[in-house]
Amino acid sequence: MTTQVIVLNGGSSAGKSSIVRSLQAVLPQPWLAIGGVDSMIEAMPESMMTSDTGLKIASDGAVTVGPEFLQLQTAWREGIATMARAGARVIIDDVLLGGGDSQQQWQRVLGGLDVLWVGVRCDSAVAADRERARGDRIPGMAVAQAEAVHDGMVYDLEVDTTRTESLVCAKTIAGYIS
């Protein structure tokens, strides 16, 4: 089977988006880049960011998800899987806050597809520096997520962006695509 989906999981500011852009540049076929959670948040109404049933990001970067958010997240993921089943090659840039439990949810949705699971690691201090430099993230999010998103995960491949450039990581990942 040929790889249809690449899932990149890592904490905030770990370098996933940069790897995705590099992957799109080095892979011979066109791949769609889809944010598992960031794109969904952008698509949600603002009211979902202030509701107990939606998504709340505390001032320290802690994230709390409510039942309505989880319902929308399931539908979002199903939509991404449908695109892959329709023939689109998809790179998912995600922050699996539930670690292995979140991976199992994705695995159910992506059942029957050939998926490459990639852990994107980055030293929490380096990620925090990137977070500050970006200016569009809540301080503390990178440190809180750096290791937590990897708890219970099973990867085909892991890359570390602490000292490795995104293009090098992308070329490593591309070497695993069948």
CSV table of N, CA and C in Angstrom, one decimal:
chain,number,residue,atom,x,y,z
A,1,MET,N,0.8,-1.2,0.0
A,1,MET,CA,0.0,0.0,0.0
A,1,MET,C,0.9,1.2,0.0
A,2,THR,N,0.4,2.3,-0.6
A,2,THR,CA,1.1,3.6,-0.7
A,2,THR,C,0.6,4.5,0.4
A,3,THR,N,1.6,5.2,1.1
A,3,THR,CA,1.2,6.1,2.2
A,3,THR,C,0.2,7.2,1.7
A,4,GLN,N,-0.9,7.3,2.4
A,4,GLN,CA,-1.9,8.2,2.0
A,4,GLN,C,-2.0,9.4,3.0
A,5,VAL,N,-1.6,9.2,4.2
A,5,VAL,CA,-1.7,10.2,5.2
A,5,VAL,C,-0.4,10.2,6.1
A,6,ILE,N,0.1,11.4,6.4
A,6,ILE,CA,1.2,11.6,7.3
A,6,ILE,C,0.6,12.4,8.4
A,7,VAL,N,0.8,11.8,9.7
A,7,VAL,CA,0.3,12.6,10.8
A,7,VAL,C,1.6,13.0,11.6
A,8,LEU,N,1.7,14.4,11.7
A,8,LEU,CA,2.8,14.9,12.5
A,8,LEU,C,2.2,15.4,13.9
A,9,ASN,N,2.7,14.8,14.9
A,9,ASN,CA,2.3,15.2,16.3
A,9,ASN,C,3.4,15.8,17.1
A,10,GLY,N,3.2,16.9,17.6
A,10,GLY,CA,4.2,17.6,18.5
A,10,GLY,C,3.5,18.8,19.2
A,11,GLY,N,4.2,19.2,20.2
A,11,GLY,CA,3.7,20.4,21.0
A,11,GLY,C,3.7,21.7,20.2
A,12,SER,N,3.1,22.7,20.7
A,12,SER,CA,3.1,24.0,20.1
A,12,SER,C,4.6,24.5,19.9
A,13,SER,N,4.8,25.1,18.8
A,13,SER,CA,6.1,25.6,18.4
A,13,SER,C,7.3,24.6,18.3
A,14,ALA,N,6.9,23.3,18.1
A,14,ALA,CA,7.9,22.3,17.9
A,14,ALA,C,8.5,22.3,16.5
A,15,GLY,N,7.8,23.0,15.5
A,15,GLY,CA,8.3,23.0,14.2
A,15,GLY,C,7.5,22.2,13.2
A,16,LYS,N,6.3,21.8,13.5
A,16,LYS,CA,5.5,20.9,12.6
A,16,LYS,C,5.2,21.6,11.3
A,17,SER,N,4.7,22.9,11.4
A,17,SER,CA,4.3,23.6,10.2
A,17,SER,C,5.4,23.8,9.3
A,18,SER,N,6.6,24.1,9.8
A,18,SER,CA,7.8,24.2,8.9
A,18,SER,C,8.1,22.9,8.2
A,19,ILE,N,8.0,21.8,9.0
A,19,ILE,CA,8.2,20.5,8.3
A,19,ILE,C,7.2,20.2,7.3
A,20,VAL,N,6.0,20.6,7.5
A,20,VAL,CA,4.9,20.3,6.5
A,20,VAL,C,5.2,21.1,5.2
A,21,ARG,N,5.6,22.3,5.3
A,21,ARG,CA,5.9,23.1,4.1
A,21,ARG,C,7.1,22.5,3.4
A,22,SER,N,8.1,22.0,4.2
A,22,SER,CA,9.3,21.4,3.5
A,22,SER,C,8.9,20.1,2.9
A,23,LEU,N,8.0,19.3,3.5
A,23,LEU,CA,7.6,18.0,3.0
A,23,LEU,C,6.9,18.3,1.6
A,24,GLN,N,6.0,19.3,1.6
A,24,GLN,CA,5.3,19.6,0.3
A,24,GLN,C,6.3,20.0,-0.8
A,25,ALA,N,7.5,20.5,-0.4
A,25,ALA,CA,8.5,20.9,-1.4
A,25,ALA,C,9.3,19.7,-1.9
A,26,VAL,N,9.5,18.7,-1.0
A,26,VAL,CA,10.4,17.6,-1.3
A,26,VAL,C,9.7,16.4,-1.8
A,27,LEU,N,8.4,16.2,-1.5
A,27,LEU,CA,7.7,15.0,-2.0
A,27,LEU,C,7.4,15.2,-3.4
A,28,PRO,N,7.5,14.1,-4.2
A,28,PRO,CA,7.3,14.2,-5.7
A,28,PRO,C,5.8,14.4,-6.1
A,29,GLN,N,4.9,14.0,-5.3
A,29,GLN,CA,3.5,14.2,-5.6
A,29,GLN,C,2.9,15.4,-4.7
A,30,PRO,N,1.8,15.9,-5.1
A,30,PRO,CA,1.2,17.0,-4.3
A,30,PRO,C,0.5,16.4,-3.0
A,31,TRP,N,0.8,17.0,-1.9
A,31,TRP,CA,0.2,16.7,-0.6
A,31,TRP,C,-0.5,17.9,-0.1
A,32,LEU,N,-1.7,17.7,0.5
A,32,LEU,CA,-2.5,18.7,1.1
A,32,LEU,C,-2.0,18.8,2.6
A,33,ALA,N,-1.8,20.1,3.0
A,33,ALA,CA,-1.5,20.3,4.4
A,33,ALA,C,-2.7,20.7,5.2
A,34,ILE,N,-3.0,20.0,6.3
A,34,ILE,CA,-4.2,20.3,7.0
A,34,ILE,C,-3.9,20.3,8.5
A,35,GLY,N,-4.2,21.4,9.2
A,35,GLY,CA,-4.0,21.4,10.6
A,35,GLY,C,-5.1,20.6,11.3
A,36,GLY,N,-4.7,19.7,12.1
A,36,GLY,CA,-5.6,18.8,12.8
A,36,GLY,C,-6.4,19.7,13.8
A,37,VAL,N,-5.8,20.6,14.5
A,37,VAL,CA,-6.5,21.4,15.5
A,37,VAL,C,-6.4,22.8,15.2
A,38,ASP,N,-5.3,23.4,14.7
A,38,ASP,CA,-5.2,24.8,14.4
A,38,ASP,C,-6.2,25.3,13.4
A,39,SER,N,-6.3,24.5,12.3
A,39,SER,CA,-7.2,24.9,11.2
A,39,SER,C,-8.7,24.8,11.7
A,40,MET,N,-8.9,23.8,12.5
A,40,MET,CA,-10.3,23.7,13.1
A,40,MET,C,-10.6,24.8,14.0
A,41,ILE,N,-9.7,25.3,14.8
A,41,ILE,CA,-9.9,26.4,15.7
A,41,ILE,C,-10.2,27.7,14.8
A,42,GLU,N,-9.5,27.8,13.8
A,42,GLU,CA,-9.7,29.0,12.9
A,42,GLU,C,-11.1,28.9,12.3
A,43,ALA,N,-11.6,27.7,12.0
A,43,ALA,CA,-12.9,27.6,11.4
A,43,ALA,C,-14.1,27.7,12.4
A,44,MET,N,-13.8,27.6,13.7
A,44,MET,CA,-14.8,27.6,14.7
A,44,MET,C,-15.3,29.1,14.9
A,45,PRO,N,-16.6,29.2,15.3
A,45,PRO,CA,-17.0,30.6,15.7
A,45,PRO,C,-16.3,31.0,17.0
A,46,GLU,N,-16.2,32.3,17.2
A,46,GLU,CA,-15.5,32.8,18.4
A,46,GLU,C,-16.2,32.3,19.7
A,47,SER,N,-17.5,32.1,19.6
A,47,SER,CA,-18.2,31.7,20.8
A,47,SER,C,-17.7,30.4,21.4
A,48,MET,N,-17.1,29.5,20.5
A,48,MET,CA,-16.6,28.2,21.0
A,48,MET,C,-15.3,28.4,21.8
A,49,MET,N,-14.7,29.6,21.7
A,49,MET,CA,-13.5,29.8,22.5
A,49,MET,C,-13.8,30.4,23.9
A,50,THR,N,-15.1,30.6,24.2
A,50,THR,CA,-15.5,31.2,25.5
A,50,THR,C,-16.5,30.4,26.2
A,51,SER,N,-16.8,29.3,25.6
A,51,SER,CA,-17.9,28.4,26.2
A,51,SER,C,-17.3,27.2,26.9
A,52,ASP,N,-18.0,26.8,28.0
A,52,ASP,CA,-17.5,25.6,28.7
A,52,ASP,C,-17.6,24.4,27.9
A,53,THR,N,-18.5,24.4,26.9
A,53,THR,CA,-18.6,23.2,26.0
A,53,THR,C,-17.6,23.3,24.8
A,54,GLY,N,-16.9,24.4,24.7
A,54,GLY,CA,-16.0,24.5,23.5
A,54,GLY,C,-14.6,24.3,23.9
A,55,LEU,N,-13.7,25.2,23.6
A,55,LEU,CA,-12.3,25.1,23.9
A,55,LEU,C,-11.8,26.3,24.7
A,56,LYS,N,-11.1,26.1,25.8
A,56,LYS,CA,-10.6,27.2,26.6
A,56,LYS,C,-9.1,27.0,26.7
A,57,ILE,N,-8.4,28.2,26.5
A,57,ILE,CA,-7.0,28.2,26.6
A,57,ILE,C,-6.7,29.2,27.8
A,58,ALA,N,-6.2,28.7,28.9
A,58,ALA,CA,-5.9,29.5,30.1
A,58,ALA,C,-4.7,30.4,29.8
A,59,SER,N,-4.5,31.3,30.7
A,59,SER,CA,-3.4,32.3,30.6
A,59,SER,C,-2.1,31.6,30.7
A,60,ASP,N,-2.0,30.4,31.3
A,60,ASP,CA,-0.7,29.7,31.4
A,60,ASP,C,-0.5,28.7,30.2
A,61,GLY,N,-1.4,28.7,29.3
A,61,GLY,CA,-1.3,27.9,28.1
A,61,GLY,C,-2.0,26.5,28.2
A,62,ALA,N,-2.6,26.3,29.4
A,62,ALA,CA,-3.3,25.0,29.6
A,62,ALA,C,-4.6,25.0,28.7
A,63,VAL,N,-4.9,23.9,28.1
A,63,VAL,CA,-6.0,23.8,27.2
A,63,VAL,C,-7.1,22.8,27.8
A,64,THR,N,-8.3,23.3,27.8
A,64,THR,CA,-9.5,22.5,28.3
A,64,THR,C,-10.5,22.3,27.1
A,65,VAL,N,-10.9,21.1,26.9
A,65,VAL,CA,-11.8,20.9,25.8
A,65,VAL,C,-13.2,20.4,26.4
A,66,GLY,N,-14.2,20.9,25.8
A,66,GLY,CA,-15.6,20.6,26.2
A,66,GLY,C,-16.2,19.6,25.2
A,67,PRO,N,-17.4,19.1,25.6
A,67,PRO,CA,-18.1,18.1,24.7
A,67,PRO,C,-18.5,18.6,23.3
A,68,GLU,N,-18.8,19.8,23.2
A,68,GLU,CA,-19.2,20.4,21.9
A,68,GLU,C,-18.0,20.4,21.0
A,69,PHE,N,-16.8,20.8,21.5
A,69,PHE,CA,-15.6,20.9,20.8
A,69,PHE,C,-15.2,19.4,20.3
A,70,LEU,N,-15.4,18.5,21.2
A,70,LEU,CA,-15.0,17.1,20.9
A,70,LEU,C,-15.9,16.6,19.8
A,71,GLN,N,-17.2,16.9,19.8
A,71,GLN,CA,-18.1,16.5,18.7
A,71,GLN,C,-17.7,17.1,17.4
A,72,LEU,N,-17.3,18.4,17.4
A,72,LEU,CA,-16.9,19.0,16.1
A,72,LEU,C,-15.5,18.5,15.7
A,73,GLN,N,-14.7,18.1,16.6
A,73,GLN,CA,-13.4,17.6,16.3
A,73,GLN,C,-13.5,16.2,15.6
A,74,THR,N,-14.4,15.4,16.0
A,74,THR,CA,-14.7,14.1,15.4
A,74,THR,C,-15.2,14.3,14.0
A,75,ALA,N,-16.1,15.3,13.7
A,75,ALA,CA,-16.5,15.6,12.4
A,75,ALA,C,-15.4,16.1,11.5
A,76,TRP,N,-14.6,17.0,12.1
A,76,TRP,CA,-13.4,17.5,11.4
A,76,TRP,C,-12.5,16.4,10.9
A,77,ARG,N,-12.2,15.5,11.8
A,77,ARG,CA,-11.3,14.4,11.5
A,77,ARG,C,-11.9,13.5,10.4
A,78,GLU,N,-13.2,13.2,10.5
A,78,GLU,CA,-13.9,12.4,9.5
A,78,GLU,C,-13.8,13.1,8.1
A,79,GLY,N,-13.9,14.4,8.1
A,79,GLY,CA,-13.8,15.1,6.8
A,79,GLY,C,-12.4,15.0,6.2
A,80,ILE,N,-11.3,15.0,7.1
A,80,ILE,CA,-10.0,14.9,6.6
A,80,ILE,C,-9.8,13.4,6.1
A,81,ALA,N,-10.3,12.5,6.8
A,81,ALA,CA,-10.2,11.1,6.3
A,81,ALA,C,-10.9,10.8,5.0
A,82,THR,N,-12.0,11.5,4.8
A,82,THR,CA,-12.8,11.4,3.6
A,82,THR,C,-12.0,11.9,2.4
A,83,MET,N,-11.3,13.0,2.6
A,83,MET,CA,-10.4,13.6,1.5
A,83,MET,C,-9.4,12.5,1.2
A,84,ALA,N,-8.8,11.9,2.2
A,84,ALA,CA,-7.7,10.9,1.9
A,84,ALA,C,-8.3,9.7,1.1
A,85,ARG,N,-9.5,9.3,1.6
A,85,ARG,CA,-10.2,8.1,0.9
A,85,ARG,C,-10.6,8.5,-0.5
A,86,ALA,N,-10.8,9.8,-0.8
A,86,ALA,CA,-11.1,10.2,-2.2
A,86,ALA,C,-9.9,10.4,-3.0
A,87,GLY,N,-8.7,10.1,-2.5
A,87,GLY,CA,-7.5,10.2,-3.3
A,87,GLY,C,-6.5,11.3,-3.0
A,88,ALA,N,-6.8,12.2,-2.1
A,88,ALA,CA,-5.9,13.2,-1.8
A,88,ALA,C,-4.9,12.7,-0.8
A,89,ARG,N,-3.6,13.0,-1.0
A,89,ARG,CA,-2.6,12.7,0.0
A,89,ARG,C,-2.6,13.9,1.0
A,90,VAL,N,-2.6,13.5,2.3
A,90,VAL,CA,-2.8,14.5,3.3
A,90,VAL,C,-1.7,14.4,4.4
A,91,ILE,N,-1.2,15.6,4.7
A,91,ILE,CA,-0.3,15.7,5.8
A,91,ILE,C,-1.1,16.5,6.9
A,92,ILE,N,-1.2,15.8,8.1
A,92,ILE,CA,-2.0,16.4,9.2
A,92,ILE,C,-0.9,16.9,10.2
A,93,ASP,N,-1.1,18.2,10.5
A,93,ASP,CA,-0.2,18.9,11.5
A,93,ASP,C,-1.1,19.0,12.8
A,94,ASP,N,-0.8,18.2,13.8
A,94,ASP,CA,-1.7,18.2,15.0
A,94,ASP,C,-0.9,18.2,16.3
A,95,VAL,N,-1.7,18.6,17.3
A,95,VAL,CA,-1.2,18.6,18.7
A,95,VAL,C,-2.1,17.6,19.4
A,96,LEU,N,-1.7,16.4,19.6
A,96,LEU,CA,-2.6,15.4,20.2
A,96,LEU,C,-2.5,15.5,21.8
A,97,LEU,N,-3.3,16.4,22.3
A,97,LEU,CA,-3.3,16.7,23.7
A,97,LEU,C,-3.5,15.5,24.6
A,98,GLY,N,-4.3,14.5,24.1
A,98,GLY,CA,-4.6,13.3,24.8
A,98,GLY,C,-3.6,12.2,24.5
A,99,GLY,N,-2.5,12.5,23.9
A,99,GLY,CA,-1.4,11.5,23.6
A,99,GLY,C,-2.0,10.3,22.9
A,100,GLY,N,-1.7,9.1,23.5
A,100,GLY,CA,-2.1,7.8,22.9
A,100,GLY,C,-3.6,7.7,22.7
A,101,ASP,N,-4.4,8.3,23.7
A,101,ASP,CA,-5.9,8.2,23.5
A,101,ASP,C,-6.3,9.0,22.2
A,102,SER,N,-5.7,10.1,22.0
A,102,SER,CA,-6.0,10.9,20.8
A,102,SER,C,-5.6,10.1,19.5
A,103,GLN,N,-4.4,9.5,19.6
A,103,GLN,CA,-4.0,8.7,18.5
A,103,GLN,C,-5.0,7.6,18.2
A,104,GLN,N,-5.5,6.9,19.2
A,104,GLN,CA,-6.5,5.9,18.9
A,104,GLN,C,-7.8,6.4,18.3
A,105,GLN,N,-8.2,7.7,18.6
A,105,GLN,CA,-9.3,8.3,18.0
A,105,GLN,C,-9.0,8.5,16.5
A,106,TRP,N,-7.8,9.0,16.2
A,106,TRP,CA,-7.4,9.2,14.8
A,106,TRP,C,-7.4,7.9,14.1
A,107,GLN,N,-6.8,6.9,14.7
A,107,GLN,CA,-6.7,5.5,14.1
A,107,GLN,C,-8.1,5.0,13.7
A,108,ARG,N,-9.1,5.2,14.5
A,108,ARG,CA,-10.4,4.7,14.2
A,108,ARG,C,-10.9,5.5,12.9
A,109,VAL,N,-10.7,6.8,12.9
A,109,VAL,CA,-11.2,7.6,11.8
A,109,VAL,C,-10.4,7.2,10.5
A,110,LEU,N,-9.1,7.0,10.6
A,110,LEU,CA,-8.3,6.7,9.5
A,110,LEU,C,-8.2,5.3,9.1
A,111,GLY,N,-9.0,4.4,9.7
A,111,GLY,CA,-9.0,3.0,9.5
A,111,GLY,C,-9.0,2.7,8.0
A,112,GLY,N,-8.2,1.8,7.6
A,112,GLY,CA,-8.1,1.3,6.2
A,112,GLY,C,-7.2,2.2,5.3
A,113,LEU,N,-6.7,3.3,5.8
A,113,LEU,CA,-5.7,4.1,5.1
A,113,LEU,C,-4.3,3.8,5.6
A,114,ASP,N,-3.4,4.0,4.7
A,114,ASP,CA,-2.0,3.8,5.0
A,114,ASP,C,-1.4,5.1,5.6
A,115,VAL,N,-1.1,5.0,6.9
A,115,VAL,CA,-0.8,6.2,7.7
A,115,VAL,C,0.6,6.1,8.2
A,116,LEU,N,1.4,7.2,8.1
A,116,LEU,CA,2.8,7.3,8.7
A,116,LEU,C,2.6,8.2,9.9
A,117,TRP,N,2.9,7.7,11.0
A,117,TRP,CA,2.8,8.4,12.3
A,117,TRP,C,4.2,9.0,12.6
A,118,VAL,N,4.3,10.3,12.7
A,118,VAL,CA,5.6,11.0,13.0
A,118,VAL,C,5.5,11.8,14.3
A,119,GLY,N,6.4,11.5,15.2
A,119,GLY,CA,6.5,12.4,16.4
A,119,GLY,C,7.5,13.5,16.1
A,120,VAL,N,7.1,14.7,16.4
A,120,VAL,CA,8.0,15.9,16.2
A,120,VAL,C,8.3,16.4,17.6
A,121,ARG,N,9.6,16.2,18.0
A,121,ARG,CA,10.0,16.6,19.3
A,121,ARG,C,10.9,17.8,19.2
A,122,CYS,N,10.9,18.5,20.3
A,122,CYS,CA,11.7,19.7,20.4
A,122,CYS,C,11.9,20.0,21.9
A,123,ASP,N,13.1,20.3,22.3
A,123,ASP,CA,13.4,20.6,23.7
A,123,ASP,C,12.5,21.7,24.1
A,124,SER,N,11.9,21.6,25.3
A,124,SER,CA,10.9,22.6,25.8
A,124,SER,C,11.4,24.0,25.9
A,125,ALA,N,12.7,24.2,26.2
A,125,ALA,CA,13.2,25.5,26.3
A,125,ALA,C,13.3,26.1,25.0
A,126,VAL,N,13.7,25.4,24.0
A,126,VAL,CA,13.8,25.9,22.6
A,126,VAL,C,12.5,26.2,22.1
A,127,ALA,N,11.5,25.3,22.3
A,127,ALA,CA,10.1,25.6,21.9
A,127,ALA,C,9.6,26.8,22.5
A,128,ALA,N,9.9,27.0,23.8
A,128,ALA,CA,9.4,28.3,24.5
A,128,ALA,C,10.1,29.5,23.9
A,129,ASP,N,11.3,29.4,23.5
A,129,ASP,CA,12.0,30.6,22.8
A,129,ASP,C,11.3,30.9,21.5
A,130,ARG,N,10.9,29.8,20.7
A,130,ARG,CA,10.2,30.0,19.5
A,130,ARG,C,8.9,30.6,19.7
A,131,GLU,N,8.2,30.1,20.8
A,131,GLU,CA,6.9,30.6,21.1
A,131,GLU,C,6.9,32.2,21.4
A,132,ARG,N,7.9,32.6,22.2
A,132,ARG,CA,8.1,34.0,22.5
A,132,ARG,C,8.4,34.8,21.2
A,133,ALA,N,9.2,34.3,20.3
A,133,ALA,CA,9.6,34.9,19.1
A,133,ALA,C,8.4,35.1,18.1
A,134,ARG,N,7.5,34.1,18.1
A,134,ARG,CA,6.4,34.1,17.2
A,134,ARG,C,5.4,35.2,17.6
A,135,GLY,N,5.2,35.3,18.9
A,135,GLY,CA,4.3,36.3,19.4
A,135,GLY,C,2.8,36.0,19.3
A,136,ASP,N,2.4,34.9,18.6
A,136,ASP,CA,1.0,34.6,18.4
A,136,ASP,C,0.6,33.4,19.2
A,137,ARG,N,1.3,33.0,20.2
A,137,ARG,CA,1.0,31.9,21.1
A,137,ARG,C,0.9,32.4,22.6
A,138,ILE,N,0.2,31.7,23.3
A,138,ILE,CA,0.1,32.0,24.8
A,138,ILE,C,1.4,31.4,25.5
A,139,PRO,N,2.1,32.3,26.2
A,139,PRO,CA,3.3,31.8,26.8
A,139,PRO,C,3.0,30.6,27.8
A,140,GLY,N,3.8,29.6,27.7
A,140,GLY,CA,3.6,28.4,28.6
A,140,GLY,C,3.1,27.2,27.8
A,141,MET,N,2.4,27.5,26.7
A,141,MET,CA,1.8,26.4,25.9
A,141,MET,C,2.9,25.4,25.4
A,142,ALA,N,4.0,25.9,24.9
A,142,ALA,CA,5.0,25.1,24.4
A,142,ALA,C,5.6,24.2,25.4
A,143,VAL,N,5.9,24.7,26.6
A,143,VAL,CA,6.5,23.9,27.7
A,143,VAL,C,5.5,22.9,28.2
A,144,ALA,N,4.2,23.3,28.3
A,144,ALA,CA,3.2,22.4,28.8
A,144,ALA,C,2.9,21.2,27.8
A,145,GLN,N,3.1,21.4,26.5
A,145,GLN,CA,2.8,20.4,25.6
A,145,GLN,C,4.0,19.6,25.1
A,146,ALA,N,5.2,20.1,25.3
A,146,ALA,CA,6.4,19.5,24.7
A,146,ALA,C,6.5,18.0,24.9
A,147,GLU,N,6.2,17.5,26.1
A,147,GLU,CA,6.3,16.0,26.3
A,147,GLU,C,4.9,15.4,26.4
A,148,ALA,N,3.9,16.1,26.9
A,148,ALA,CA,2.6,15.6,27.2
A,148,ALA,C,2.0,15.0,25.9
A,149,VAL,N,2.2,15.6,24.8
A,149,VAL,CA,1.5,15.2,23.6
A,149,VAL,C,2.1,13.8,23.1
A,150,HIS,N,3.2,13.4,23.6
A,150,HIS,CA,3.9,12.2,23.2
A,150,HIS,C,3.5,11.0,24.1
A,151,ASP,N,2.9,11.3,25.2
A,151,ASP,CA,2.5,10.2,26.2
A,151,ASP,C,1.7,9.2,25.6
A,152,GLY,N,2.1,7.9,25.6
A,152,GLY,CA,1.3,6.8,25.1
A,152,GLY,C,1.3,6.7,23.6
A,153,MET,N,2.0,7.5,22.9
A,153,MET,CA,2.0,7.5,21.4
A,153,MET,C,2.9,6.4,20.9
A,154,VAL,N,2.5,5.8,19.7
A,154,VAL,CA,3.3,4.9,19.0
A,154,VAL,C,3.6,5.5,17.6
A,155,TYR,N,4.9,5.7,17.3
A,155,TYR,CA,5.3,6.3,16.1
A,155,TYR,C,6.0,5.4,15.2
A,156,ASP,N,5.9,5.7,13.9
A,156,ASP,CA,6.7,5.0,12.9
A,156,ASP,C,8.1,5.6,12.8
A,157,LEU,N,8.1,6.9,13.2
A,157,LEU,CA,9.3,7.7,13.0
A,157,LEU,C,9.3,8.9,13.9
A,158,GLU,N,10.4,9.3,14.5
A,158,GLU,CA,10.4,10.5,15.3
A,158,GLU,C,11.6,11.4,14.7
A,159,VAL,N,11.3,12.7,14.7
A,159,VAL,CA,12.3,13.7,14.4
A,159,VAL,C,12.4,14.7,15.5
A,160,ASP,N,13.5,15.4,15.6
A,160,ASP,CA,13.8,16.3,16.7
A,160,ASP,C,14.2,17.6,16.1
A,161,THR,N,13.4,18.7,16.3
A,161,THR,CA,13.8,20.0,15.6
A,161,THR,C,14.6,20.9,16.5
A,162,THR,N,15.0,20.4,17.7
A,162,THR,CA,15.8,21.2,18.6
A,162,THR,C,17.0,21.8,17.9
A,163,ARG,N,17.7,20.9,17.2
A,163,ARG,CA,18.9,21.3,16.5
A,163,ARG,C,18.9,20.9,15.0
A,164,THR,N,17.8,20.4,14.5
A,164,THR,CA,17.8,19.9,13.2
A,164,THR,C,16.8,20.7,12.4
A,165,GLU,N,17.2,21.2,11.2
A,165,GLU,CA,16.3,22.1,10.4
A,165,GLU,C,15.1,21.3,9.9
A,166,SER,N,14.1,22.0,9.6
A,166,SER,CA,12.8,21.4,9.1
A,166,SER,C,13.0,20.7,7.8
A,167,LEU,N,13.9,21.2,6.9
A,167,LEU,CA,14.1,20.6,5.6
A,167,LEU,C,14.8,19.2,5.8
A,168,VAL,N,15.7,19.1,6.7
A,168,VAL,CA,16.4,17.8,7.0
A,168,VAL,C,15.4,16.9,7.6
A,169,CYS,N,14.5,17.3,8.5
A,169,CYS,CA,13.5,16.5,9.1
A,169,CYS,C,12.5,16.0,8.0
A,170,ALA,N,12.1,16.9,7.1
A,170,ALA,CA,11.2,16.5,6.0
A,170,ALA,C,11.9,15.5,5.1
A,171,LYS,N,13.1,15.6,4.8
A,171,LYS,CA,13.8,14.6,3.9
A,171,LYS,C,13.9,13.3,4.6
A,172,THR,N,14.1,13.3,5.9
A,172,THR,CA,14.0,12.0,6.7
A,172,THR,C,12.7,11.4,6.6
A,173,ILE,N,11.6,12.2,6.8
A,173,ILE,CA,10.3,11.7,6.7
A,173,ILE,C,10.0,11.2,5.3
A,174,ALA,N,10.4,11.9,4.3
A,174,ALA,CA,10.1,11.5,2.9
A,174,ALA,C,10.8,10.2,2.6
A,175,GLY,N,11.9,9.9,3.2
A,175,GLY,CA,12.5,8.6,3.0
A,175,GLY,C,11.7,7.4,3.5
A,176,TYR,N,10.7,7.6,4.3
A,176,TYR,CA,9.8,6.6,4.8
A,176,TYR,C,8.5,6.4,4.0
A,177,ILE,N,8.3,7.3,3.1
A,177,ILE,CA,7.1,7.3,2.3
A,177,ILE,C,7.2,6.2,1.3
A,178,SER,N,6.2,5.3,1.2
A,178,SER,CA,6.1,4.3,0.2
A,178,SER,C,5.1,4.6,-0.9
